[in-house]
Short mmCIF file of C-alpha atoms in Angstrom, two decimals:
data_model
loop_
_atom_site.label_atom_id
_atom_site.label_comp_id
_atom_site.label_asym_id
_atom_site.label_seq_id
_atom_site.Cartn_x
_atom_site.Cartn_y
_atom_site.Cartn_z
CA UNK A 22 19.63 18.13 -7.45
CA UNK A 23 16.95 20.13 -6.72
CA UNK A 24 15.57 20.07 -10.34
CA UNK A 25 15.59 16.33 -9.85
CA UNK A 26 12.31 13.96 -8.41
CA UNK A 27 14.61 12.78 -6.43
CA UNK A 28 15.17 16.15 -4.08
CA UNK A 29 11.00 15.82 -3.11
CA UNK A 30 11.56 12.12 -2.62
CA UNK A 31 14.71 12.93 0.23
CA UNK A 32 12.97 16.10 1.03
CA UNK A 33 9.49 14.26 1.85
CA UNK A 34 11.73 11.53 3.51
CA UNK A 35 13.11 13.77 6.07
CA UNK A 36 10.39 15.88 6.70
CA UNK A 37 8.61 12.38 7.52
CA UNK A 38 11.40 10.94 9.27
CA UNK A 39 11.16 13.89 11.81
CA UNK A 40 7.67 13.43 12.26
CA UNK A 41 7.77 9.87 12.67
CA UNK A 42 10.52 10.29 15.31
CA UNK A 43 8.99 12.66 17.15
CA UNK A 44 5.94 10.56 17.38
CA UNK A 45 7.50 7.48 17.97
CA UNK A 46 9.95 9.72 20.91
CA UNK A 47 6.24 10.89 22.30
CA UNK A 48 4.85 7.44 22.76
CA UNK A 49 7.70 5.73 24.49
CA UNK A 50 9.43 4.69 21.04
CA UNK A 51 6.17 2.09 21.32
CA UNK A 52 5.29 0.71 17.76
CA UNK A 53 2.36 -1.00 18.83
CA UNK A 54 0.65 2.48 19.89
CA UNK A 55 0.11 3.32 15.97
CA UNK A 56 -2.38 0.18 15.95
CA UNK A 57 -4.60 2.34 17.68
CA UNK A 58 -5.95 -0.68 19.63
CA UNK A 59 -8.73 -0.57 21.81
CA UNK A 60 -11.16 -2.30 23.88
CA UNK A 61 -13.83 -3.66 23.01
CA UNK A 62 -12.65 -4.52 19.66
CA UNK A 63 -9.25 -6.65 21.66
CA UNK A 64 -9.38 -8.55 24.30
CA UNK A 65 -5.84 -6.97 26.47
CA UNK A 66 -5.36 -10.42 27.97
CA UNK A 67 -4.79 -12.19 24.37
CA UNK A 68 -2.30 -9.41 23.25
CA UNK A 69 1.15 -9.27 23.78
CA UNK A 70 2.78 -8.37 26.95
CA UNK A 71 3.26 -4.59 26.68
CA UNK A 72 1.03 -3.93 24.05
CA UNK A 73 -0.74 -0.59 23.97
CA UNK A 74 -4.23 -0.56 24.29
CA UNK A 75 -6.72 2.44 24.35
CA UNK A 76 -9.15 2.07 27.11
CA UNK A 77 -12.88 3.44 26.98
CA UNK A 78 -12.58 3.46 23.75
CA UNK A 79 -13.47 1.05 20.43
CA UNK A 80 -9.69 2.13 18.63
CA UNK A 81 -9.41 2.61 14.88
CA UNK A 82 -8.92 1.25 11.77
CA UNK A 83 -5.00 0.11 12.32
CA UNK A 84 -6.14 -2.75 14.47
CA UNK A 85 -7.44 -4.43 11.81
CA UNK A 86 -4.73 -3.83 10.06
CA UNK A 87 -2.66 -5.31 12.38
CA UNK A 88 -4.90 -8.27 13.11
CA UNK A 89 -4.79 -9.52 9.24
CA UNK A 90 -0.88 -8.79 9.08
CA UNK A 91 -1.04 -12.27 11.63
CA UNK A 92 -2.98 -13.87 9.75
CA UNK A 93 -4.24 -12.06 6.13
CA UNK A 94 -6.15 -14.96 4.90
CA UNK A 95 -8.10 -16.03 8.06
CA UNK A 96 -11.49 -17.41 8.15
CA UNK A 97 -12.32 -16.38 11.92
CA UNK A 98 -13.50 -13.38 13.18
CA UNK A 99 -12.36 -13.14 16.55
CA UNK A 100 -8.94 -14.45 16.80
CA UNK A 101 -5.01 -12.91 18.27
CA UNK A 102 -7.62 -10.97 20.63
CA UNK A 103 -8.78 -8.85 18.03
CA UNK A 104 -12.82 -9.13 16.79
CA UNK A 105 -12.76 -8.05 12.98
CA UNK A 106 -16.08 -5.43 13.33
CA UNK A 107 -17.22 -5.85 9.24
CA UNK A 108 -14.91 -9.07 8.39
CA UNK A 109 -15.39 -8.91 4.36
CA UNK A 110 -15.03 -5.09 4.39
CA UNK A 111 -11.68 -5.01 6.16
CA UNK A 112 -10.01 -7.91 4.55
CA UNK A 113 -10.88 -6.57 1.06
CA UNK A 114 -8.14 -4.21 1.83
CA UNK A 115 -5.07 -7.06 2.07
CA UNK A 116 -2.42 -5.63 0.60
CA UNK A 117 -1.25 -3.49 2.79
CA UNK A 118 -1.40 -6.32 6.09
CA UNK A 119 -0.18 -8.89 3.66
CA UNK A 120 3.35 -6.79 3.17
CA UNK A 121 3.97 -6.29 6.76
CA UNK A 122 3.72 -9.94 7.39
CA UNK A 123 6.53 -10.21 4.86
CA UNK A 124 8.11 -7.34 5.68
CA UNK A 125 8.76 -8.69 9.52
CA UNK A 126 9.38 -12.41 8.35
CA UNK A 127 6.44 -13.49 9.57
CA UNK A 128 7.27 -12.72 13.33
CA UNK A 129 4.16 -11.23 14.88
CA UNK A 130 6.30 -9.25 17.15
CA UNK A 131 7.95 -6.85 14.29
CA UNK A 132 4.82 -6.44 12.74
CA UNK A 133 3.87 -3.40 14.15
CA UNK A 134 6.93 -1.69 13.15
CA UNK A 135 6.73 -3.14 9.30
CA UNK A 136 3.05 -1.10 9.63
CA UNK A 137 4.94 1.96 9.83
CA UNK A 138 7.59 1.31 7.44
CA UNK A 139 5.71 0.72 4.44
CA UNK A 140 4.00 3.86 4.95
CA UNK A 141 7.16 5.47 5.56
CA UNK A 142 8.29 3.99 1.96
CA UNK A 143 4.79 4.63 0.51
CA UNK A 144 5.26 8.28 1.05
CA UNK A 145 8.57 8.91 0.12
CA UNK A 146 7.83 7.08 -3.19
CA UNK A 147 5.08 9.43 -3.47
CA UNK A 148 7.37 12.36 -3.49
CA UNK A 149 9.71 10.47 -5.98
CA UNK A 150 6.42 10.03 -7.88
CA UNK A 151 4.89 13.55 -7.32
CA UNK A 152 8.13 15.39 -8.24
CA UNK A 153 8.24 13.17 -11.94
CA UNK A 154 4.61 14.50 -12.40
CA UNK A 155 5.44 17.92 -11.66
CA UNK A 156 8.45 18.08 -13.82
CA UNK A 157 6.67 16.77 -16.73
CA UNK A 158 3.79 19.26 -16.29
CA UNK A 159 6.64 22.01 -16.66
CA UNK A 160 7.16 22.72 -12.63
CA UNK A 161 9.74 22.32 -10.31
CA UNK A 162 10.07 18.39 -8.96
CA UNK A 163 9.72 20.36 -5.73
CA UNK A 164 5.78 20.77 -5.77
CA UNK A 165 5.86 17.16 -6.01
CA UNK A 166 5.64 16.82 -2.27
CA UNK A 167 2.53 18.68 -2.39
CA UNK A 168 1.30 15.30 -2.89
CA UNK A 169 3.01 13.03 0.05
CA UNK A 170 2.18 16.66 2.05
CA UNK A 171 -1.73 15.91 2.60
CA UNK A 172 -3.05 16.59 5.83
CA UNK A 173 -4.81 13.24 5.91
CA UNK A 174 -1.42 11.26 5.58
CA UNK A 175 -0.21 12.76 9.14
CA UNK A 176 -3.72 10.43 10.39
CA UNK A 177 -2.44 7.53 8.30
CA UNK A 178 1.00 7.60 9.47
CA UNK A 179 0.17 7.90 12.94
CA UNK A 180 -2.47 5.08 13.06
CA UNK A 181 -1.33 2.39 10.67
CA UNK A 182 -3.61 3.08 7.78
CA UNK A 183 -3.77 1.98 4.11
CA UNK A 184 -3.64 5.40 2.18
CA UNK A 185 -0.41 5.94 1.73
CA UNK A 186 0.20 2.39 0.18
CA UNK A 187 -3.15 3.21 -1.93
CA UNK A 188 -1.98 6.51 -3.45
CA UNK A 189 1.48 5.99 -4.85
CA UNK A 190 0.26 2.53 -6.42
CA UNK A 191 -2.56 4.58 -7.62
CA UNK A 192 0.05 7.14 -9.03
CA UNK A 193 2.90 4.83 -10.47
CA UNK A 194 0.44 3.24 -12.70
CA UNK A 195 -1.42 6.32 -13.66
CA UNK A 196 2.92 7.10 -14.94
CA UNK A 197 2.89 3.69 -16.18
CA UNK A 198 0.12 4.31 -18.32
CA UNK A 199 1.42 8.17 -19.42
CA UNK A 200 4.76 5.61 -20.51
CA UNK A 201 2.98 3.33 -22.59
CA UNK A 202 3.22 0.06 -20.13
CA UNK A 203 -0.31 -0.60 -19.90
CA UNK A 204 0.78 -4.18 -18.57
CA UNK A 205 2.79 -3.21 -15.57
CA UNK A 206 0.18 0.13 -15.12
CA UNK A 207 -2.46 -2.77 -14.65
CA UNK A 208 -0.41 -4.70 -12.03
CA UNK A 209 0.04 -1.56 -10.13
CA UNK A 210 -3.57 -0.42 -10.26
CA UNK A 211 -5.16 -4.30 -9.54
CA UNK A 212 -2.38 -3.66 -6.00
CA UNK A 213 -3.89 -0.39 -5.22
CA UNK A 214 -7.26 -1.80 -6.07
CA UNK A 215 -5.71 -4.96 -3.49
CA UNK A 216 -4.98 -2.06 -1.40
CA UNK A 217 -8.20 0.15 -1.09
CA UNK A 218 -11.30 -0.85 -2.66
CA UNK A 219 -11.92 3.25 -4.05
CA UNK A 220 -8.69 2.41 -6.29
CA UNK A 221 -11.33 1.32 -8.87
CA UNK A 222 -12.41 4.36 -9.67
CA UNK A 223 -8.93 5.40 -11.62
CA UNK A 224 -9.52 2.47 -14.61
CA UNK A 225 -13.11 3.30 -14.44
CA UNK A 226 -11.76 6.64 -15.09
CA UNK A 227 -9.32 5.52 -17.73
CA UNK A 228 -11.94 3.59 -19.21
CA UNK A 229 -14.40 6.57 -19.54
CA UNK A 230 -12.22 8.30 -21.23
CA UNK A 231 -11.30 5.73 -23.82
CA UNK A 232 -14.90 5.60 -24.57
CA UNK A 233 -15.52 9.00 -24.80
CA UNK A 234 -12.01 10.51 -25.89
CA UNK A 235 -10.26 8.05 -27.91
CA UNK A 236 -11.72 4.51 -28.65
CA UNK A 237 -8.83 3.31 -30.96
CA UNK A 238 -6.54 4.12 -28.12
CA UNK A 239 -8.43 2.09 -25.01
CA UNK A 240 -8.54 -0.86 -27.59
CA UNK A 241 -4.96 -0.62 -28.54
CA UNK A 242 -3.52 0.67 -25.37
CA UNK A 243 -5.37 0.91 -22.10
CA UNK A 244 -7.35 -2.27 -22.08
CA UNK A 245 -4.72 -4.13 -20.06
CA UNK A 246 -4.95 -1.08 -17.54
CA UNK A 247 -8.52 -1.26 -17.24
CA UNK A 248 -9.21 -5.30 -16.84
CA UNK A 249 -6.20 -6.34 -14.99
CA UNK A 250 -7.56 -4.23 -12.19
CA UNK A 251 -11.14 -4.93 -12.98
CA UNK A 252 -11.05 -8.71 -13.22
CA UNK A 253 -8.13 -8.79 -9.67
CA UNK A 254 -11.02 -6.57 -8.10
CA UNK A 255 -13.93 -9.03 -8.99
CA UNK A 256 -12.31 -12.47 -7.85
CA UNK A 257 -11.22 -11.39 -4.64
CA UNK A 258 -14.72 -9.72 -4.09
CA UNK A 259 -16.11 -12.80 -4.73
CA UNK A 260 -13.92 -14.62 -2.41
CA UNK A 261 -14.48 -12.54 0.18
CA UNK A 262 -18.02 -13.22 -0.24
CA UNK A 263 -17.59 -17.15 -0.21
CA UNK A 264 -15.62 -16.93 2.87
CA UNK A 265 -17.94 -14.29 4.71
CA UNK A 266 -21.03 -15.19 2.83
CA UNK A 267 -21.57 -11.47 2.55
CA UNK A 268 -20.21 -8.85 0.12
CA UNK A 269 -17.75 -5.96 1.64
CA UNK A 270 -20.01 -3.26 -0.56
CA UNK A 271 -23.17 -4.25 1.61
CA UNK A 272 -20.93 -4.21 4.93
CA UNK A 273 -19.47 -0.41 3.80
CA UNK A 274 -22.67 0.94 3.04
CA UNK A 275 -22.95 2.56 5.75
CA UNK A 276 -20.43 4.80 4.74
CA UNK A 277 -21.88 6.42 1.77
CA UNK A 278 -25.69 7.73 0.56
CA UNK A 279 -26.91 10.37 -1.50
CA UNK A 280 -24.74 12.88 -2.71
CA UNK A 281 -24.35 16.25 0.12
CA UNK A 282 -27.23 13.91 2.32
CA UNK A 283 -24.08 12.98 4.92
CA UNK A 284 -22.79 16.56 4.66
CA UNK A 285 -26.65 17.94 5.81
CA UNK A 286 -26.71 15.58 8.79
CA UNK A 287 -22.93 16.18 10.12
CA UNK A 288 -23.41 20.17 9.88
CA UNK A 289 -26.28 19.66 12.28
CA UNK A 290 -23.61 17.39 14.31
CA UNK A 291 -20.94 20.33 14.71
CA UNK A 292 -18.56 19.32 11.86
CA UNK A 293 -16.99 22.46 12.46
CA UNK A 294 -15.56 21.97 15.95
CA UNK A 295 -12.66 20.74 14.44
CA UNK A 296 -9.52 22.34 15.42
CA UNK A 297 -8.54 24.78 12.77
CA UNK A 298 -5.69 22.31 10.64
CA UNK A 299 -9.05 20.14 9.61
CA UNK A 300 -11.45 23.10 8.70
CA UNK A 301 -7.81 24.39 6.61
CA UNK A 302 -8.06 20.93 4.73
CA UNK A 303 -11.82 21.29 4.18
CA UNK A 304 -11.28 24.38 2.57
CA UNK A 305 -8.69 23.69 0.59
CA UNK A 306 -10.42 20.91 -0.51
CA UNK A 307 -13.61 22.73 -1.53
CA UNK A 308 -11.19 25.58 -3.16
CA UNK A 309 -9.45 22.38 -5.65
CA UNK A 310 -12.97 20.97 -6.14
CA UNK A 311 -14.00 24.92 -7.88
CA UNK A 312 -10.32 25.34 -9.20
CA UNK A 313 -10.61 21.85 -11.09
CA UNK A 314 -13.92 21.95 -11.91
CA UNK A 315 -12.83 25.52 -13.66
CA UNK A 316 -10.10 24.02 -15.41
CA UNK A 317 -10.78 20.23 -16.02
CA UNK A 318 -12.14 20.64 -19.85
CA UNK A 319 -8.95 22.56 -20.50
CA UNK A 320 -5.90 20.85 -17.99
CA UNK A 321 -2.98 18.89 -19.91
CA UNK A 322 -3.47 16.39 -17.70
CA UNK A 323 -4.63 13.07 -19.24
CA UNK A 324 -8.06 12.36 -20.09
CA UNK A 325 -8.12 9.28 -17.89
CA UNK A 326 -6.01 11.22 -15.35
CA UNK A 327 -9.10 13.81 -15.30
CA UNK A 328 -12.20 11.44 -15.36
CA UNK A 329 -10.37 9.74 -12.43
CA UNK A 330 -10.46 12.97 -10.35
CA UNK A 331 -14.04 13.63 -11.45
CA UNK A 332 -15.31 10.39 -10.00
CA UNK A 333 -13.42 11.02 -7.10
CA UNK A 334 -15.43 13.88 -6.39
CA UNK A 335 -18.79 12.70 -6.72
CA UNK A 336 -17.28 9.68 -4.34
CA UNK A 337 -16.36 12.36 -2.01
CA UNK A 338 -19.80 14.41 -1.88
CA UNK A 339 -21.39 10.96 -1.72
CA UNK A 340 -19.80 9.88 1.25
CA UNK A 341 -22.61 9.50 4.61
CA UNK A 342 -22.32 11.53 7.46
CA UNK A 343 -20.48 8.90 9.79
CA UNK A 344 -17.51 9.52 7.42
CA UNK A 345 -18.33 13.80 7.32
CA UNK A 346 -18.28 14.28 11.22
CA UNK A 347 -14.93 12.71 12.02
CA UNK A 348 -12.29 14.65 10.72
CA UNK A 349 -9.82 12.24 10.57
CA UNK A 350 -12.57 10.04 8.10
CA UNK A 351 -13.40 12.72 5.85
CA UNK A 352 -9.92 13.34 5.51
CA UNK A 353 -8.49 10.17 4.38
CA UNK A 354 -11.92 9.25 2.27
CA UNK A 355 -10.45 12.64 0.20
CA UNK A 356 -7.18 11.30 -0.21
CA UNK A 357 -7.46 10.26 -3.94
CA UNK A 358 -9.49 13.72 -4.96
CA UNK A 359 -6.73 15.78 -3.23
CA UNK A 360 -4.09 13.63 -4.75
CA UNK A 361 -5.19 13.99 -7.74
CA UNK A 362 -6.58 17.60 -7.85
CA UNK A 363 -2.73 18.77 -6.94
CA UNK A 364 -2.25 17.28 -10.50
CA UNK A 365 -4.79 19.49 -11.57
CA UNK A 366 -3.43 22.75 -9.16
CA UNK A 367 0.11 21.77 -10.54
CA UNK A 368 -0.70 21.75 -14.29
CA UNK A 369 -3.15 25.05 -14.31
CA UNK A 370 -1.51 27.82 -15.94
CA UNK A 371 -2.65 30.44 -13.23
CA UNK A 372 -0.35 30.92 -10.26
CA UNK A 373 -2.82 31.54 -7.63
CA UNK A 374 -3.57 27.79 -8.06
CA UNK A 375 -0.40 27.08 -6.16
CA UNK A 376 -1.71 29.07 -3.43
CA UNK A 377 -4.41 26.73 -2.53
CA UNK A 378 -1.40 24.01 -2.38
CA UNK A 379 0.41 25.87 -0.24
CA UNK A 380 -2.42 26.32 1.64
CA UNK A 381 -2.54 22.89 1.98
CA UNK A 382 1.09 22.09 3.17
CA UNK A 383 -0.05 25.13 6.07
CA UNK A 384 -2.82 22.55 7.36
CA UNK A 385 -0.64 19.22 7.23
CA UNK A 386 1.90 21.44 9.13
CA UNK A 387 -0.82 22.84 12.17
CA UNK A 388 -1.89 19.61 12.28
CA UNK A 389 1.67 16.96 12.29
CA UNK A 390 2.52 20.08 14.97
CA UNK A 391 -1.03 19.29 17.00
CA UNK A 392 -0.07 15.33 17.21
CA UNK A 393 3.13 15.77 18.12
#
C-alpha cells in the first residue's frame, strides 16, 4: 500500500480531514466563517441570518468566492450584500465558484460548505497526483504529499481560496501530457487556466520548450496542450472585458512590477514580523529557487515541466509589494513555483534536496498548529 499513490492520497486526506475538523470544531462547526467575510465589502443586513462576518475589517478573497458561487455569471457589482472590489479580476477566476454552485444544487445555503469540499477533494487529488509523480521519478509515492503539504494551502483551506483547485488541474494535465493525451492535458490546463489566471504560464512553458527543445514534437504532440488553454484563456478574457468594459490584467496590476521592486519596498515594511511558520516557507522557498536553479539544465523532469517552473519564478520575484508584505499573499502567489520546484527537489539525485522538503512540511505543520 504504501508503495502505492494511493497511500499519499489517504494519508493527505486524513491529515486534512483533522485539520479541517479542528477548524471547523474551533469556529462553532460554522461554514460560512471560511468566507472570510467582512464589512465593508458586505452589507450584514443582506446576508443570511447567522452568517459570520468580520467586523473592522475589509475580509479576504473567499467572499468573492462565495459571492460568484450565487451567481458566477452576474453582471452587477454589488449584489447578495457583497460589493465585488475589481469585478473582471475576480470573476476571471470562475471555476472554482462555478463548482460549488453545482456542488450544493444550486441552494445558496450549502454553498459555503461545497467551498470547502472541493478544496478538500482538490488536495487529496493532489496527493494521489503527487505520489504518481514521485513514483515515476524513482521515489517513494510517499513524498508525493510534499506537494498537497504547502504551507500556503493551510491559508487556502481555511479561507475558501482557489489554489488548491488551481494546482492539481495544473498537475493532472502536466501527467496528461507525460501520457501522451495532449487533448484531455488541454482540457485540464484551459480549467486551471478557468481556475487561476497564472495557470497560463504552464503551456507557455510547454510551448517554450517545444520551440526550443523539440519542434517536431510541439507540432505533433503538444499543440492541443498549448491552444486549448490559450484560446479558453483569450475568450473569456475578452468577455470579461465586454461585460466590465475593462480587462482583469489592468485591474491586477497592482499586484505585480519590476522584478525584486515589491520585495525592496515590503523589507522597509517589516516583512519579517511574520511569525516564524511564514519566514520557514520563505526560506524554503528561496533554498528550491538555488536548488532548482542548480539543477534545472540537468533534472529528468520534462522540458515543459521545467520552463513552467522557470516562469514561475520570475512571476514570483515580479510580484509588487502589496502581495510581499502579507504573508498569507506571498504565500499562495508561490503556490505553482513550490509545486512545481518539489518536482524538481523530488527528482534531484542529491539527498539533501529532500531536506529542504521536509523543511517545508515543518512550516505547514507550525503554521496548521498556529490556526488551529
Amino acid at each position: 500500500m504504501a508503495s502505492s499513490p494511493r497511500f499519499s492520497a489517504a494519508l493527505t486526506a486524513l491529515v486534512y480531514g483533522a485539520l479541517l475538523t479542528s477548524l471547523l470544531a474551533a469556529r462553532g462547526w460554522d461554514a460560512t466563517s471560511f468566507v472570510m467575510a467582512g464589512i465593508p465589502v458586505v452589507a450584514r443586513d443582506s446576508l443570511p441570518a447567522g452568517f459570520a462576518v468580520i467586523d473592522g475589517q475589509a475580509g479576504y478573497d473567499g467572499q468573492y468566492y462565495y459571492r460568484l458561487a450565487l451567481e458566477p455569471f452576474t453582471r452587477e457589482a454589488t449584489a447578495h450584500g457583497i460589493r465585488l472590489d475589481l469585478p473582471a479580476y475576480r470573476q476571471q477566476r470562475i471555476l472554482y465558484p462555478v463548482l460549488a454552485r453545482l456542488a450544493s444544487l444550486g441552494q445558496p445555503s450549502a454553498i459555503p460548505s461545497a467551498l470547502i469540499l472541493i478544496n478538500f477533494l482538490a488536495l487529496v487529488a493532489l496527493g494521489w497526483l503527487g505520489g504518481v509523480f514521485a513514483r515515476q521519478l524513482d521515489r517513494s509515492p510517499l513524498w508525493g504529499t510534499a506537494l498537497p503539504l504547502y504551507i500556503g494551502f493551510v491559508t487556502s483551506l481555511s479561507r475558501d481560496l482557489a489554489e488548491p483547485l488551481e494546482c492539481a488541474l495544473v498537475l493532472g494535465g502536466l501527467l496528461l501530457l507525460r501520457r501522451e493525451r495532449p487533448w484531455i492535458a488541454g482540457a485540464a490546463l484551459a480549467a486551471a487556466v478557468l481556475t487561476r489566471e497564472t495557470a497560463i504560464l504552464v503551456p507557455a512553458g510547454v510551448a517554450l520548450a517545444g520551440v526550443i527543445h523539440d519542434r517536431q514534437r510541439l507540432q505533433r504532440n503538444w499543440l492541443p496542450a498549448i491552444g486549448v488553454p490559450l484560446v479558453v484563456f483569450a475568450l473569456w478574457q475578452v468577455w470579461l472585458w465586454h461585460v466590465w468594459g475593462v480587462t482583469a490584467f489592468g485591474e491586477g496590476s497592482r499586484n505585480a512590477g519590476a522584478p525584486f521592486s515589491g520585495l525592496m519596498v515590503a523589507l522597509g515594511g517589516g516583512i519579517w514580523h511574520w511569525h516564524w511558520p511564514w519566514v520557514l516557507a520563505v526560506l524554503v522557498i528561496l533554498a528550491t529557487a538555488i536548488a532548482g536553479a542548480v539543477a534545472w539544465r540537468t533534472s529528468p523532469l520534462l522540458p515543459g515541466e521545467r520552463w513552467s517552473w522557470l516562469l514561475y519564478l520570475l512571476l514570483l520575484v515580479s510580484v509588487g509589494s502589496k502581495v510581499w508584505g502579507d504573508n498569507h499573499a506571498f504565500i499562495r502567489a508561490a503556490a505553482e513555483f513550490s509545486m512545481l520546484g518539489a518536482l524538481l527537489l523530488l527528482a534531484a539525485e542529491q539527498r539533501w534536496t529532500r531536506w529542504i522538503l521536509g523543511a517545508g512540511l515543518i512550516a505547514w505543520l507550525g503554521a496548521a498548529s498556529q490556526l488551529v
